Amino acid sequence: MTRESLFNIVMMSLLILFPLWAWIADEPFMITLATKAVILALAGVGLNIALGLGGLVSLGHAAFFGIGGYAMGILASHAQSYSPILESPFLIEGTKSMPVIWLVAIISSGLAALAIGVLSLRTTGVYFIMITLAFGQMLFFFSISWPAYGGEDGLPIYVRNGFPGLNTLDPIQFYGICFAILAVVLFFCARLAKSPFGLALNAARQTAERVETVGISPYRLRLAAFTISGMITGLAGALFADLNRFVSPTMFSWQTSGEIMVFVILGGVARLFGPVVGAALFILLEHLLGGLSDYWHIYLGLLLLLIVLFARGGVIGTFAGKGANHD
Amino acid sequence: MTLLSVDKITASYGATQALFGVSLTLGEGDVLALMGRNGMGKSTTVKTICKLLPVTAGKITMAGQDLARLPSYKVARLGVGLVPEGRRCFASLSVAENLIAAARPGHWDSARVAKLFPRLEERRDQSAASLSGGEQQMLAIGRALMTNPRLLILDEATEGLAPIVRQEIWAAIAKLKLETGMAILVVDKSLRELGQVADRAVILQRGQDVWTGSMQDLNDDVTNRYLGV
């Protein structure tokens, strides 16, 4: 067993034990903090497929996070007001069912990622970063200018959506749902990274030309990865909106894209648990330092600087050493 | 039956023309040696066949299909397997992962590659970057075989390797010829070893084919004039 595997097991255990402790100690706020960390980790895990495996520095992943959030917001707001989303040419009604909302969030963010990817993946480097950023900002301003769904003020949802057989208003049960989704997605990502698709994607990150000579189109490979990445981040957006029972244009903002990228870099780019560690550390710092100063991001910036300069494998790379094929 | 036909192709690196009308043909099961001194257009010819460099004039067909409009990856899917100059394995992947990443359905799989190069099996979990030059070359050949090509192109496959490792590579090429009947285009400078595996040869000089014939016809006069040996 590698040190990284051991580190991952410890991290997974903490994700189980910490909320259990908070539940036993009757600390619902702590459970909510853990839920937020898990959801943000999921968003980072999505980005990690594009950034870590594919080497695609997307500064527009907030677009998918926001689409997932608004998928939840729009469906739930229509369900709570008993008004259909669309009456003609066919009836589309809102829903309060989490699985249906997740499905819509995954499909809509996946389609958006496919469309954005088709255009942006024709470029590389700084142009790719700028195009993804531009798409994210376009959706940000679109959401601001959409008064039907709250415009700049955002859209509140009064009751958390439901999941069959569970009370989602109970923090530990909602945490359980989010944790289970993260676990499933992590398992999927672990398999994906070792599949022929994941290996070819990793190879294309090193050199596209060599991948072409073995009969693989790097463009299609990256497009598929970008789409999967967007779908996972979109699912995280839907869960995040459900956690807060609120969606706002902030979910689309470039700061959100930057934060998702920070999770990945803090934990370790292309490390399976990198975004999990990064998001947990982010929430921890926000909780500990945010109480001391409104400007706690200064310390986050300092930490990020240290990691980028001295620990390029992120926190996991520092503890587990190199050896992952992605540093 | 002609598998690969290269008809009077020209190619350039920017404003510098490198090929001035190269022609060659390769049948199913043929082994063709592409020879010439340094800088005469051997690797450029290979790159144009694989569409890594655009053809500015002339025509290349593979199994009767014109490659003019095909991107590089589609040429590979038609059955052109390239072992590029300088090995160029996927450095951060392990030996096994290098092979899996390139795998396409067909005769060649990881087990068959391991049989051809037992050393790769011993190193299967090791990263490609940590392999010796010879092992990397074996991996590069193995990776090309995993695409199940109809035509294998080896560009300077033995360059810079220790004599004993070169022998292993040449033995593997001979085995491929004997056991699989795969068409092979070999770019190399080792005249003696080429003579043992190749059926025919094409010699390039200053971006043009100046001599084509069977290996038996490759006499001292020809080698002195075009290869300087």
PDB file of N, CA, C and O in Angstrom, chain B residues 102-138:
ATOM      1  N   ALA B 102      -2.623   2.635 -25.564  1.00  0.00           N
ATOM      2  CA  ALA B 102      -2.574   2.570 -27.029  1.00  0.00           C
ATOM      3  C   ALA B 102      -3.396   1.411 -27.596  1.00  0.00           C
ATOM      4  O   ALA B 102      -3.533   1.296 -28.812  1.00  0.00           O
ATOM      5  N   ALA B 103      -3.927   0.566 -26.723  1.00  0.00           N
ATOM      6  CA  ALA B 103      -4.521  -0.702 -27.186  1.00  0.00           C
ATOM      7  C   ALA B 103      -5.718  -0.510 -28.105  1.00  0.00           C
ATOM      8  O   ALA B 103      -6.590   0.306 -27.846  1.00  0.00           O
ATOM      9  N   ARG B 104      -5.701  -1.270 -29.192  1.00  0.00           N
ATOM     10  CA  ARG B 104      -6.854  -1.376 -30.079  1.00  0.00           C
ATOM     11  C   ARG B 104      -7.094  -2.869 -30.302  1.00  0.00           C
ATOM     12  O   ARG B 104      -6.158  -3.667 -30.206  1.00  0.00           O
ATOM     13  N   PRO B 105      -8.348  -3.247 -30.577  1.00  0.00           N
ATOM     14  CA  PRO B 105      -8.640  -4.677 -30.690  1.00  0.00           C
ATOM     15  C   PRO B 105      -7.848  -5.341 -31.816  1.00  0.00           C
ATOM     16  O   PRO B 105      -7.616  -4.731 -32.861  1.00  0.00           O
ATOM     17  N   GLY B 106      -7.449  -6.576 -31.588  1.00  0.00           N
ATOM     18  CA  GLY B 106      -6.722  -7.308 -32.625  1.00  0.00           C
ATOM     19  C   GLY B 106      -5.794  -8.350 -32.033  1.00  0.00           C
ATOM     20  O   GLY B 106      -5.884  -8.697 -30.858  1.00  0.00           O
ATOM     21  N   HIS B 107      -4.879  -8.815 -32.858  1.00  0.00           N
ATOM     22  CA  HIS B 107      -3.962  -9.892 -32.504  1.00  0.00           C
ATOM     23  C   HIS B 107      -3.058  -9.512 -31.322  1.00  0.00           C
ATOM     24  O   HIS B 107      -2.842 -10.310 -30.421  1.00  0.00           O
ATOM     25  N   TRP B 108      -2.557  -8.282 -31.357  1.00  0.00           N
ATOM     26  CA  TRP B 108      -1.575  -7.874 -30.347  1.00  0.00           C
ATOM     27  C   TRP B 108      -2.239  -7.385 -29.075  1.00  0.00           C
ATOM     28  O   TRP B 108      -3.103  -6.523 -29.097  1.00  0.00           O
ATOM     29  N   ASP B 109      -1.824  -7.987 -27.959  1.00  0.00           N
ATOM     30  CA  ASP B 109      -2.256  -7.514 -26.647  1.00  0.00           C
ATOM     31  C   ASP B 109      -1.028  -7.486 -25.727  1.00  0.00           C
ATOM     32  O   ASP B 109       0.086  -7.826 -26.152  1.00  0.00           O
ATOM     33  N   SER B 110      -1.252  -7.110 -24.473  1.00  0.00           N
ATOM     34  CA  SER B 110      -0.123  -6.964 -23.539  1.00  0.00           C
ATOM     35  C   SER B 110       0.656  -8.271 -23.390  1.00  0.00           C
ATOM     36  O   SER B 110       1.898  -8.260 -23.306  1.00  0.00           O
ATOM     37  N   ALA B 111      -0.044  -9.393 -23.384  1.00  0.00           N
ATOM     38  CA  ALA B 111       0.616 -10.688 -23.196  1.00  0.00           C
ATOM     39  C   ALA B 111       1.546 -10.999 -24.373  1.00  0.00           C
ATOM     40  O   ALA B 111       2.666 -11.495 -24.188  1.00  0.00           O
ATOM     41  N   ARG B 112       1.088 -10.693 -25.585  1.00  0.00           N
ATOM     42  CA  ARG B 112       1.912 -10.970 -26.769  1.00  0.00           C
ATOM     43  C   ARG B 112       3.133 -10.044 -26.810  1.00  0.00           C
ATOM     44  O   ARG B 112       4.214 -10.461 -27.209  1.00  0.00           O
ATOM     45  N   VAL B 113       2.925  -8.784 -26.409  1.00  0.00           N
ATOM     46  CA  VAL B 113       4.051  -7.849 -26.369  1.00  0.00           C
ATOM     47  C   VAL B 113       5.071  -8.332 -25.328  1.00  0.00           C
ATOM     48  O   VAL B 113       6.283  -8.293 -25.557  1.00  0.00           O
ATOM     49  N   ALA B 114       4.561  -8.818 -24.194  1.00  0.00           N
ATOM     50  CA  ALA B 114       5.452  -9.317 -23.127  1.00  0.00           C
ATOM     51  C   ALA B 114       6.241 -10.533 -23.609  1.00  0.00           C
ATOM     52  O   ALA B 114       7.388 -10.747 -23.204  1.00  0.00           O
ATOM     53  N   LYS B 115       5.626 -11.321 -24.479  1.00  0.00           N
ATOM     54  CA  LYS B 115       6.313 -12.498 -25.017  1.00  0.00           C
ATOM     55  C   LYS B 115       7.438 -12.070 -25.972  1.00  0.00           C
ATOM     56  O   LYS B 115       8.507 -12.682 -25.998  1.00  0.00           O
ATOM     57  N   LEU B 116       7.160 -11.012 -26.722  1.00  0.00           N
ATOM     58  CA  LEU B 116       8.176 -10.501 -27.656  1.00  0.00           C
ATOM     59  C   LEU B 116       9.319  -9.826 -26.891  1.00  0.00           C
ATOM     60  O   LEU B 116      10.486  -9.975 -27.244  1.00  0.00           O
ATOM     61  N   PHE B 117       8.953  -9.085 -25.836  1.00  0.00           N
ATOM     62  CA  PHE B 117       9.958  -8.385 -25.021  1.00  0.00           C
ATOM     63  C   PHE B 117       9.766  -8.767 -23.548  1.00  0.00           C
ATOM     64  O   PHE B 117       9.110  -8.021 -22.806  1.00  0.00           O
ATOM     65  N   PRO B 118      10.328  -9.890 -23.125  1.00  0.00           N
ATOM     66  CA  PRO B 118      10.117 -10.326 -21.728  1.00  0.00           C
ATOM     67  C   PRO B 118      10.563  -9.281 -20.698  1.00  0.00           C
ATOM     68  O   PRO B 118      10.017  -9.221 -19.607  1.00  0.00           O
ATOM     69  N   ARG B 119      11.526  -8.449 -21.078  1.00  0.00           N
ATOM     70  CA  ARG B 119      12.005  -7.424 -20.146  1.00  0.00           C
ATOM     71  C   ARG B 119      10.895  -6.444 -19.759  1.00  0.00           C
ATOM     72  O   ARG B 119      10.887  -5.899 -18.662  1.00  0.00           O
ATOM     73  N   LEU B 120       9.975  -6.214 -20.680  1.00  0.00           N
ATOM     74  CA  LEU B 120       8.875  -5.282 -20.377  1.00  0.00           C
ATOM     75  C   LEU B 120       7.960  -5.864 -19.300  1.00  0.00           C
ATOM     76  O   LEU B 120       7.410  -5.137 -18.478  1.00  0.00           O
ATOM     77  N   GLU B 121       7.789  -7.170 -19.323  1.00  0.00           N
ATOM     78  CA  GLU B 121       6.953  -7.819 -18.322  1.00  0.00           C
ATOM     79  C   GLU B 121       7.559  -7.648 -16.935  1.00  0.00           C
ATOM     80  O   GLU B 121       6.849  -7.403 -15.952  1.00  0.00           O
ATOM     81  N   GLU B 122       8.904  -7.759 -16.882  1.00  0.00           N
ATOM     82  CA  GLU B 122       9.586  -7.574 -15.597  1.00  0.00           C
ATOM     83  C   GLU B 122       9.412  -6.151 -15.067  1.00  0.00           C
ATOM     84  O   GLU B 122       9.465  -5.915 -13.878  1.00  0.00           O
ATOM     85  N   ARG B 123       9.242  -5.214 -15.978  1.00  0.00           N
ATOM     86  CA  ARG B 123       9.184  -3.783 -15.597  1.00  0.00           C
ATOM     87  C   ARG B 123       7.762  -3.233 -15.681  1.00  0.00           C
ATOM     88  O   ARG B 123       7.579  -2.019 -15.726  1.00  0.00           O
ATOM     89  N   ARG B 124       6.773  -4.085 -15.733  1.00  0.00           N
ATOM     90  CA  ARG B 124       5.425  -3.641 -16.106  1.00  0.00           C
ATOM     91  C   ARG B 124       4.847  -2.537 -15.212  1.00  0.00           C
ATOM     92  O   ARG B 124       4.100  -1.682 -15.666  1.00  0.00           O
ATOM     93  N   ASP B 125       5.224  -2.512 -13.924  1.00  0.00           N
ATOM     94  CA  ASP B 125       4.677  -1.488 -13.032  1.00  0.00           C
ATOM     95  C   ASP B 125       5.608  -0.297 -12.858  1.00  0.00           C
ATOM     96  O   ASP B 125       5.313   0.628 -12.104  1.00  0.00           O
ATOM     97  N   GLN B 126       6.734  -0.341 -13.537  1.00  0.00           N
ATOM     98  CA  GLN B 126       7.709   0.739 -13.438  1.00  0.00           C
ATOM     99  C   GLN B 126       7.308   1.883 -14.381  1.00  0.00           C
ATOM    100  O   GLN B 126       6.735   1.619 -15.440  1.00  0.00           O
ATOM    101  N   SER B 127       7.604   3.127 -13.985  1.00  0.00           N
ATOM    102  CA  SER B 127       7.240   4.230 -14.884  1.00  0.00           C
ATOM    103  C   SER B 127       8.169   4.216 -16.102  1.00  0.00           C
ATOM    104  O   SER B 127       9.347   3.843 -16.004  1.00  0.00           O
ATOM    105  N   ALA B 128       7.625   4.621 -17.243  1.00  0.00           N
ATOM    106  CA  ALA B 128       8.395   4.580 -18.493  1.00  0.00           C
ATOM    107  C   ALA B 128       9.648   5.445 -18.396  1.00  0.00           C
ATOM    108  O   ALA B 128      10.681   5.122 -18.986  1.00  0.00           O
ATOM    109  N   ALA B 129       9.551   6.531 -17.625  1.00  0.00           N
ATOM    110  CA  ALA B 129      10.685   7.452 -17.506  1.00  0.00           C
ATOM    111  C   ALA B 129      11.880   6.783 -16.827  1.00  0.00           C
ATOM    112  O   ALA B 129      13.023   7.203 -17.018  1.00  0.00           O
ATOM    113  N   SER B 130      11.610   5.750 -16.029  1.00  0.00           N
ATOM    114  CA  SER B 130      12.692   5.114 -15.272  1.00  0.00           C
ATOM    115  C   SER B 130      13.358   3.970 -16.041  1.00  0.00           C
ATOM    116  O   SER B 130      14.269   3.329 -15.540  1.00  0.00           O
ATOM    117  N   LEU B 131      12.898   3.706 -17.264  1.00  0.00           N
ATOM    118  CA  LEU B 131      13.462   2.602 -18.049  1.00  0.00           C
ATOM    119  C   LEU B 131      14.766   3.024 -18.723  1.00  0.00           C
ATOM    120  O   LEU B 131      14.998   4.214 -18.962  1.00  0.00           O
ATOM    121  N   SER B 132      15.587   2.053 -19.048  1.00  0.00           N
ATOM    122  CA  SER B 132      16.796   2.340 -19.821  1.00  0.00           C
ATOM    123  C   SER B 132      16.383   2.672 -21.265  1.00  0.00           C
ATOM    124  O   SER B 132      15.230   2.422 -21.652  1.00  0.00           O
ATOM    125  N   GLY B 133      17.328   3.200 -22.028  1.00  0.00           N
ATOM    126  CA  GLY B 133      17.030   3.562 -23.412  1.00  0.00           C
ATOM    127  C   GLY B 133      16.516   2.385 -24.220  1.00  0.00           C
ATOM    128  O   GLY B 133      15.546   2.501 -24.978  1.00  0.00           O
ATOM    129  N   GLY B 134      17.141   1.231 -24.043  1.00  0.00           N
ATOM    130  CA  GLY B 134      16.743   0.039 -24.774  1.00  0.00           C
ATOM    131  C   GLY B 134      15.352  -0.424 -24.384  1.00  0.00           C
ATOM    132  O   GLY B 134      14.537  -0.801 -25.246  1.00  0.00           O
ATOM    133  N   GLU B 135      15.071  -0.363 -23.083  1.00  0.00           N
ATOM    134  CA  GLU B 135      13.746  -0.772 -22.611  1.00  0.00           C
ATOM    135  C   GLU B 135      12.669   0.191 -23.113  1.00  0.00           C
ATOM    136  O   GLU B 135      11.570  -0.224 -23.469  1.00  0.00           O
ATOM    137  N   GLN B 136      13.027   1.476 -23.143  1.00  0.00           N
ATOM    138  CA  GLN B 136      12.072   2.458 -23.679  1.00  0.00           C
ATOM    139  C   GLN B 136      11.791   2.184 -25.145  1.00  0.00           C
ATOM    140  O   GLN B 136      10.663   2.329 -25.611  1.00  0.00           O
ATOM    141  N   GLN B 137      12.828   1.763 -25.867  1.00  0.00           N
ATOM    142  CA  GLN B 137      12.637   1.451 -27.285  1.00  0.00           C
ATOM    143  C   GLN B 137      11.731   0.245 -27.448  1.00  0.00           C
ATOM    144  O   GLN B 137      10.856   0.219 -28.315  1.00  0.00           O
ATOM    145  N   MET B 138      11.941  -0.754 -26.587  1.00  0.00           N
ATOM    146  CA  MET B 138      11.069  -1.942 -26.632  1.00  0.00           C
ATOM    147  C   MET B 138       9.627  -1.536 -26.341  1.00  0.00           C
ATOM    148  O   MET B 138       8.679  -2.020 -26.966  1.00  0.00           O
TER     149      MET B 138
END
